[in-house]
Coordinates of C-alpha atoms and ligand atoms in Angstrom, one line a residue:
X1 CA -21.8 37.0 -20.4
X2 CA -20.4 36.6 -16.9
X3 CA -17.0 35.4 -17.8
X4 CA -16.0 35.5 -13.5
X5 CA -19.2 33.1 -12.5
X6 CA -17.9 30.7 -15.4
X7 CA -14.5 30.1 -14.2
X8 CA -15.5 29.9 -10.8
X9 CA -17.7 27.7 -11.8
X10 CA -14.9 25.8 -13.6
X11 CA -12.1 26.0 -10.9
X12 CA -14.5 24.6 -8.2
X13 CA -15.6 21.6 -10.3
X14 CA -11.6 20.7 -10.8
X15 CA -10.9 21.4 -7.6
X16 CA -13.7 18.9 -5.9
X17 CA -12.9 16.2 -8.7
X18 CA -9.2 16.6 -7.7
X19 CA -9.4 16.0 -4.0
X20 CA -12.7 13.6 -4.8
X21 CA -10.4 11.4 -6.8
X22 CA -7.3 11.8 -4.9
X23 CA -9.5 10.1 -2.3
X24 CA -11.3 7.7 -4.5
X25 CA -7.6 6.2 -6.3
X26 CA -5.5 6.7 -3.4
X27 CA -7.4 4.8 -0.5
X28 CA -8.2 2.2 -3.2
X29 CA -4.4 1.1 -3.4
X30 CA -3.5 1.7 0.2
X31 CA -6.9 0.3 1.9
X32 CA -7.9 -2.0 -1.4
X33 CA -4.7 -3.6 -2.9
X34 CA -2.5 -3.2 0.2
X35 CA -4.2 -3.4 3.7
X36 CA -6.9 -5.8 2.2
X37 CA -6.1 -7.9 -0.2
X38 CA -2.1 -8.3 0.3
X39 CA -1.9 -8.1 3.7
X40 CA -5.5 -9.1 5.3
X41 CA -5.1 -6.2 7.7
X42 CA -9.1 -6.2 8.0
X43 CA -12.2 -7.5 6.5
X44 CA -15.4 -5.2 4.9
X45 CA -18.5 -6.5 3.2
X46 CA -17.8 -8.2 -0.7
X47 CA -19.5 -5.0 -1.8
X48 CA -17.3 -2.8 -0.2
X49 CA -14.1 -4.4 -0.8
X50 CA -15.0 -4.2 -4.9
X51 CA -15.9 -0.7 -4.3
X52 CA -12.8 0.2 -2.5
X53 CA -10.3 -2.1 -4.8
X54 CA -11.7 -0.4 -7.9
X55 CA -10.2 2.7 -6.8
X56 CA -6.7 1.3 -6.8
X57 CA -7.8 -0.7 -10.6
X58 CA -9.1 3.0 -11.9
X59 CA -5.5 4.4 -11.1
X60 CA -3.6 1.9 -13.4
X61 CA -2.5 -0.7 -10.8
X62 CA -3.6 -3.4 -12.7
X63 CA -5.0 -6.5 -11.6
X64 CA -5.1 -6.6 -8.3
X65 CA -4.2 -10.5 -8.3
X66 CA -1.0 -9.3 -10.0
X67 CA -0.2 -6.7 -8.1
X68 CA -0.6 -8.6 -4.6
X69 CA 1.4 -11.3 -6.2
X70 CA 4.5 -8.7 -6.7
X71 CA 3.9 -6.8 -3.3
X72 CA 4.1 -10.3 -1.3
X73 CA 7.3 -11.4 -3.2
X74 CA 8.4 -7.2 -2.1
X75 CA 7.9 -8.2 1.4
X76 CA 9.6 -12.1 0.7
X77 CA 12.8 -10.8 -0.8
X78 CA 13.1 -7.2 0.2
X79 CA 16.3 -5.1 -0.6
X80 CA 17.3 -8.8 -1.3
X81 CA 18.0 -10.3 -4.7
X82 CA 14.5 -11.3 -6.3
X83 CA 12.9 -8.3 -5.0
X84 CA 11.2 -6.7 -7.5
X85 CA 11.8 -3.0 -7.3
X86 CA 14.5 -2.6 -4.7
X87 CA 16.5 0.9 -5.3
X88 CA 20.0 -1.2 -4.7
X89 CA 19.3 -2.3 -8.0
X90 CA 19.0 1.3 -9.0
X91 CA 17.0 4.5 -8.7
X92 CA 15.0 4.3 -12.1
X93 CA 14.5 0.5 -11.8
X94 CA 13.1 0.8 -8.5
X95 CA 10.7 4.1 -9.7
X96 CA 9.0 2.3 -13.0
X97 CA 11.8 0.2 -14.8
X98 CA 10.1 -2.8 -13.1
X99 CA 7.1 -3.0 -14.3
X100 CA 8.4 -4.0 -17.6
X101 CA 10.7 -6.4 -16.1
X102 CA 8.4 -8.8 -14.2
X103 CA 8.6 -11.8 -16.0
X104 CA 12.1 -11.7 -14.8
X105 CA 10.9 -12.3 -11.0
X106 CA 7.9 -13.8 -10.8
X107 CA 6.6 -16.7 -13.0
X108 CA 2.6 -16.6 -14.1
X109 CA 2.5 -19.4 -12.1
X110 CA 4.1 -18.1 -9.2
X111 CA 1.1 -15.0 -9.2
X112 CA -1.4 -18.0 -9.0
X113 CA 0.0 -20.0 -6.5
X114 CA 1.3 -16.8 -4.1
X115 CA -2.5 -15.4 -4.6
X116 CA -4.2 -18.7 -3.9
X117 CA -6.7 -17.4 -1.9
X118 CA -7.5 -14.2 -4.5
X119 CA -7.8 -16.8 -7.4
X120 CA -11.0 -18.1 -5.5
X121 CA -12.4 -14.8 -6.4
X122 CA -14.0 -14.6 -10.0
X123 CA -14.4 -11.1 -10.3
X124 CA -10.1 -10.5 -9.5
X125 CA -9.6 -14.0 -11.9
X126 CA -11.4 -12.0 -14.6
X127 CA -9.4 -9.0 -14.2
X128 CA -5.9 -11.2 -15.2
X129 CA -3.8 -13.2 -13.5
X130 CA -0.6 -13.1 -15.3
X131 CA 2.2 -10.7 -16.2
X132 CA 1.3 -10.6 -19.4
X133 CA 0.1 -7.4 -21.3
X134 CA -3.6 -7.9 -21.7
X135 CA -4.4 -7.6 -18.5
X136 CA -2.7 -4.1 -18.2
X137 CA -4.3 -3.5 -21.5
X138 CA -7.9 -4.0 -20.2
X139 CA -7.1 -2.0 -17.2
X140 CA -5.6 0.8 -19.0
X141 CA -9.1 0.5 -21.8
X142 CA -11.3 0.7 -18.2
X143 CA -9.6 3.5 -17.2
X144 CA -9.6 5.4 -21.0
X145 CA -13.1 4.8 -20.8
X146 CA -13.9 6.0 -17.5
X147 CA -12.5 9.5 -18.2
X148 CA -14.0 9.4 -21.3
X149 CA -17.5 8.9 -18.9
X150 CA -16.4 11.9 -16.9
X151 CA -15.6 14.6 -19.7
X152 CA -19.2 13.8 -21.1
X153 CA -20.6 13.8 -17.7
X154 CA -18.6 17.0 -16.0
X155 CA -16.6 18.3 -18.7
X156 CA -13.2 19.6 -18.8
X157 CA -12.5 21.2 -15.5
X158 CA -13.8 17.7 -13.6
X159 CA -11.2 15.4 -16.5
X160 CA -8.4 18.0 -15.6
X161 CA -8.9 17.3 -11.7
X162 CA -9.3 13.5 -11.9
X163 CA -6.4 13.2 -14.3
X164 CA -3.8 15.4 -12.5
X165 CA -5.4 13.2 -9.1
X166 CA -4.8 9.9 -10.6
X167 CA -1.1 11.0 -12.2
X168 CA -0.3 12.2 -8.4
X169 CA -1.5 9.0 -6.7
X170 CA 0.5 6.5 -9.4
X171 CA 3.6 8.3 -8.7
X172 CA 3.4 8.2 -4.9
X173 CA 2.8 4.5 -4.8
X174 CA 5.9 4.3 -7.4
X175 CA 7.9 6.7 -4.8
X176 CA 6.6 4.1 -1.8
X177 CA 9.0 1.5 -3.5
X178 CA 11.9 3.9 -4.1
X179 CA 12.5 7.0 -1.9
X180 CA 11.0 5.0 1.1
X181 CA 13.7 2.1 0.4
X182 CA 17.1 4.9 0.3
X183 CA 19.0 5.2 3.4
X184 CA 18.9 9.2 2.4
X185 CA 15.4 9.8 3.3
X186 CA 13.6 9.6 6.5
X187 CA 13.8 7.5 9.5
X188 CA 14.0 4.2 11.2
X189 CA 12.2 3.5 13.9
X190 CA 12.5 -0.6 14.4
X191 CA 14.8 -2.6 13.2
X192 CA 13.9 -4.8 10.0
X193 CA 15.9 -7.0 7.7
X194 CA 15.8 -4.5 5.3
X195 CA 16.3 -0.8 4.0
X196 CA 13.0 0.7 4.8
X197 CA 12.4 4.4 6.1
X198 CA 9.7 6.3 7.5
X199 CA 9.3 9.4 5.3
X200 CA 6.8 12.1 5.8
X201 CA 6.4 13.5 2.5
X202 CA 5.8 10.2 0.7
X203 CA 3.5 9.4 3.6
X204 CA 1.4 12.6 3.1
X205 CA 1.0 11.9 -0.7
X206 CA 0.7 8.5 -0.3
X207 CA -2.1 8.3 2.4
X208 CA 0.2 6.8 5.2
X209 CA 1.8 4.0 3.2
X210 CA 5.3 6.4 3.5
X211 CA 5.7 5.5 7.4
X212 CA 6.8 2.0 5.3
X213 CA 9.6 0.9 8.3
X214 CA 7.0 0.8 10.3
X215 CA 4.6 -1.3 7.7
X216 CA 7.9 -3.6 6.9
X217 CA 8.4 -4.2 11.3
X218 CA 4.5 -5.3 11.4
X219 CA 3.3 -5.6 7.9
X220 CA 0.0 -7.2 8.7
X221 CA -1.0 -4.3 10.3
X222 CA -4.0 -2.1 9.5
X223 CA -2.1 1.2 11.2
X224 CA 1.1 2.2 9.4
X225 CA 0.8 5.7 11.1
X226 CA 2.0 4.7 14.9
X227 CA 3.9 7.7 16.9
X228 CA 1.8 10.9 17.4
X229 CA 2.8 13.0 14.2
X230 CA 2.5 10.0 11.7
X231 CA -0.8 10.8 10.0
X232 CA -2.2 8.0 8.2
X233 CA -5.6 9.0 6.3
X234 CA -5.9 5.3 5.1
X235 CA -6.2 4.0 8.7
X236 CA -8.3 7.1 9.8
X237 CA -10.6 6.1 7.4
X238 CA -10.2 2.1 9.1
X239 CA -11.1 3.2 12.1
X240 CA -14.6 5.3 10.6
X241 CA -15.0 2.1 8.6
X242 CA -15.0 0.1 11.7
X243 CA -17.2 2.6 13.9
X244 CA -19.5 2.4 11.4
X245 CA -19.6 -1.5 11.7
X246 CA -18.1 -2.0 8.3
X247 CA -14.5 -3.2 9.2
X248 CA -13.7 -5.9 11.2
X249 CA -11.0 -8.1 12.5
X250 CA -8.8 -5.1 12.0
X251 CA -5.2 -6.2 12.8
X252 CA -3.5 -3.5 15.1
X253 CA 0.2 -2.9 16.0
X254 CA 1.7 -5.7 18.4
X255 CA 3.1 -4.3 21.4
X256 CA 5.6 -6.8 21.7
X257 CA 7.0 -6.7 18.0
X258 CA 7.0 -2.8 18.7
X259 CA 9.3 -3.6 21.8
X260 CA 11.5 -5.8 20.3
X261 CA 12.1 -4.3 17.7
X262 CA 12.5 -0.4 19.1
X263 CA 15.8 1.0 17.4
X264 CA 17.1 3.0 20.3
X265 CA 17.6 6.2 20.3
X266 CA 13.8 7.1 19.0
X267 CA 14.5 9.8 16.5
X268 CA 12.3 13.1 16.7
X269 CA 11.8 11.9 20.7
X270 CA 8.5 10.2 19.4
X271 CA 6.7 8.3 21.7
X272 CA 4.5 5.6 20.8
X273 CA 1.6 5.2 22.5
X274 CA 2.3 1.2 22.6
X275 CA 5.6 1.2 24.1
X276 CA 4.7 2.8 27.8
X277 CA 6.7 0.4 30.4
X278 CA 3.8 -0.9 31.7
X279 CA 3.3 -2.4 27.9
X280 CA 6.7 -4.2 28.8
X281 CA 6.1 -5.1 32.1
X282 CA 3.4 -7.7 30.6
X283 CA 5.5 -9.9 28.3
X284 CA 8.4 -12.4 29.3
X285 CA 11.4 -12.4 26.9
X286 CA 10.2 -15.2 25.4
X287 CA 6.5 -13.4 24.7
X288 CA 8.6 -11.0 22.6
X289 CA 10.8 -13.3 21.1
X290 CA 8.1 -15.4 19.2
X291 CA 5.8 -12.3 18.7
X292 CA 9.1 -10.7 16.7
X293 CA 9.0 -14.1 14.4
X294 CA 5.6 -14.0 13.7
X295 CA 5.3 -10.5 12.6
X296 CA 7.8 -11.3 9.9
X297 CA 4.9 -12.9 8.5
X298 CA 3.1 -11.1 5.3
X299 CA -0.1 -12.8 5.5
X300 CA -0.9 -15.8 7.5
X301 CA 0.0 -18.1 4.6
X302 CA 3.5 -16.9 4.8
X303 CA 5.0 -20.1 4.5
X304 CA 3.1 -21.7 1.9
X305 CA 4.1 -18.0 -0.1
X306 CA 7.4 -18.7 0.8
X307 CA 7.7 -22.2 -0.8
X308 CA 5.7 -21.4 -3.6
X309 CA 8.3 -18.4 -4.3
X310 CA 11.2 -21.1 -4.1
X311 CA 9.9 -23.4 -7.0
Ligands
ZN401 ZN1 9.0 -2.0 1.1
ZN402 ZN1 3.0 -4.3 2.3

């Protein structure tokens, strides 16, 4: 027997179900759970939303009715008290402690009436809409079974890849939350109410969601990538969707919220491509002004989340 054709054989099947995955799991949280359904960055077909979100539900984020309900009360109360996982309130609390700690921040009827426009939607209803432990418990069966699909299917190599993949991919969202919130990583480049940093690493495992000061300056945007060396894959992968005719209403960066909100100096002597003078020749200090209020908003039902959070 040809022991050498074998494990090639083996090491090529873990390797393509690793970076296969990696794709599958990761853009499913940053394009599915965050750009999309938190934030309403853009719009795809029903079909394609589903498809994308169950990437995000197939690397233990839950329900994504949930876990839009916590990210919106993130972007409410960041760094401030009720935020859920904000690193002031330690390291290991802002990394996983949380998740077992919800009930603390958020009431079940807080989720419903902060995801209004989700609960509309009966395939997310069915998936749970409270903090309680049966919803993680059906995710976590879905994503027992899936793998259990997968060895049948491809064997051990392909499990190895899509586990070590989907272990990666949970960890760099949890690090989004921590390492991106500490004033000893990174960078700012705006100025924002609260601690968030621009950090390459956490951006390159994260698929672009670690350029978070940028995200927190203009969260409804699609593009958290926005000076030339911040790669973002999930927005890359926006603007092929939207080529191709499959995004639309994509939500771009807002010159004017860039402008005012510029921390001077830039570090690393970026430019960004929005800020060029002639960009600030256009607005009036007033333009910027109410275009730096509105971009505090999280979704366009800010305030109704905001009132909603108060009761
Ligand atoms: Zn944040
Ligand atoms: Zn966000």
């Amino acid at each position: 027997m040809d022991t050498s054709i074998f494990t090639n054989t083996a090491l090529i099947s873990g390797v393509v179900s690793f970076f296969l995955t990696y794709y599958y799991v990761g853009v499913g949280i940053t394009l599915g759970y965050h750009r999309i359904l938190t934030h309403r960055s853009l719009q795809v077909p029903k079909w394609l939303e589903y498809l994308i979100v169950s990437g995000g539900y197939m690397c233990l984020m839950g329900s994504p009715i949930v876990w839009v309900a916590v990210h919106r009360l993130h972007h409410l109360k960041s760094d401030q008290p009720g935020d859920p996982h904000s690193p002031r309130d330690g390291f290991t609390h802002a990394l996983y402690q949380w998740m077992f700690e919800m009930n603390k921040y958020q009431s079940d009827d807080e989720v419903k009436s902060v995801c209004s426009d989700l609960m509309k939607d009966p395939v997310y209803r069915m998936l749970g809409s409270d903090h309680k432990a049966g919803q993680a418990m059906l995710c976590l069966s879905m994503v027992v079974a899936t793998r259990i699909i997968i060895l049948a299917l491809f064997g051990w190599p392909a499990l190895l890849g899509n586990v070590l993949a989907t272990v990666t991919v949970f960890w760099s969202t949890q690090f989004v939350n921590t390492f991106c919130h500490m004033d000893n990583h990174g960078y700012r480049t705006f100025k924002t109410r609260e601690d968030s940093r621009n950090v390459w690493w956490v951006a390159a495992l994260a698929m672009g969601e670690g350029w978070h000061n940028n995200h927190h300056a203009m969260p409804k945007s699609a593009q958290h990538g926005m000076a030339k060396h911040e790669f973002d894959i999930t927005w890359a992968t926006v603007v092929i969707l939207e080529k191709l005719g499959l995004a639309k209403n994509v939500i771009r960066p807002n010159p004017q919220v860039a402008l005012s909100k510029r921390l001077q100096p830039v570090p690393h002597n970026v430019t960004l491509y929005h800020t060029t003078n002639e960009a600030k020749a256009k607005f009036t200090p007033g333009d910027i002004e109410e275009a730096y209020n509105a971009s505090m908003l999280v979704t366009d039902k800010d305030e109704e989340y905001a009132t909603a959070g108060k009761k």
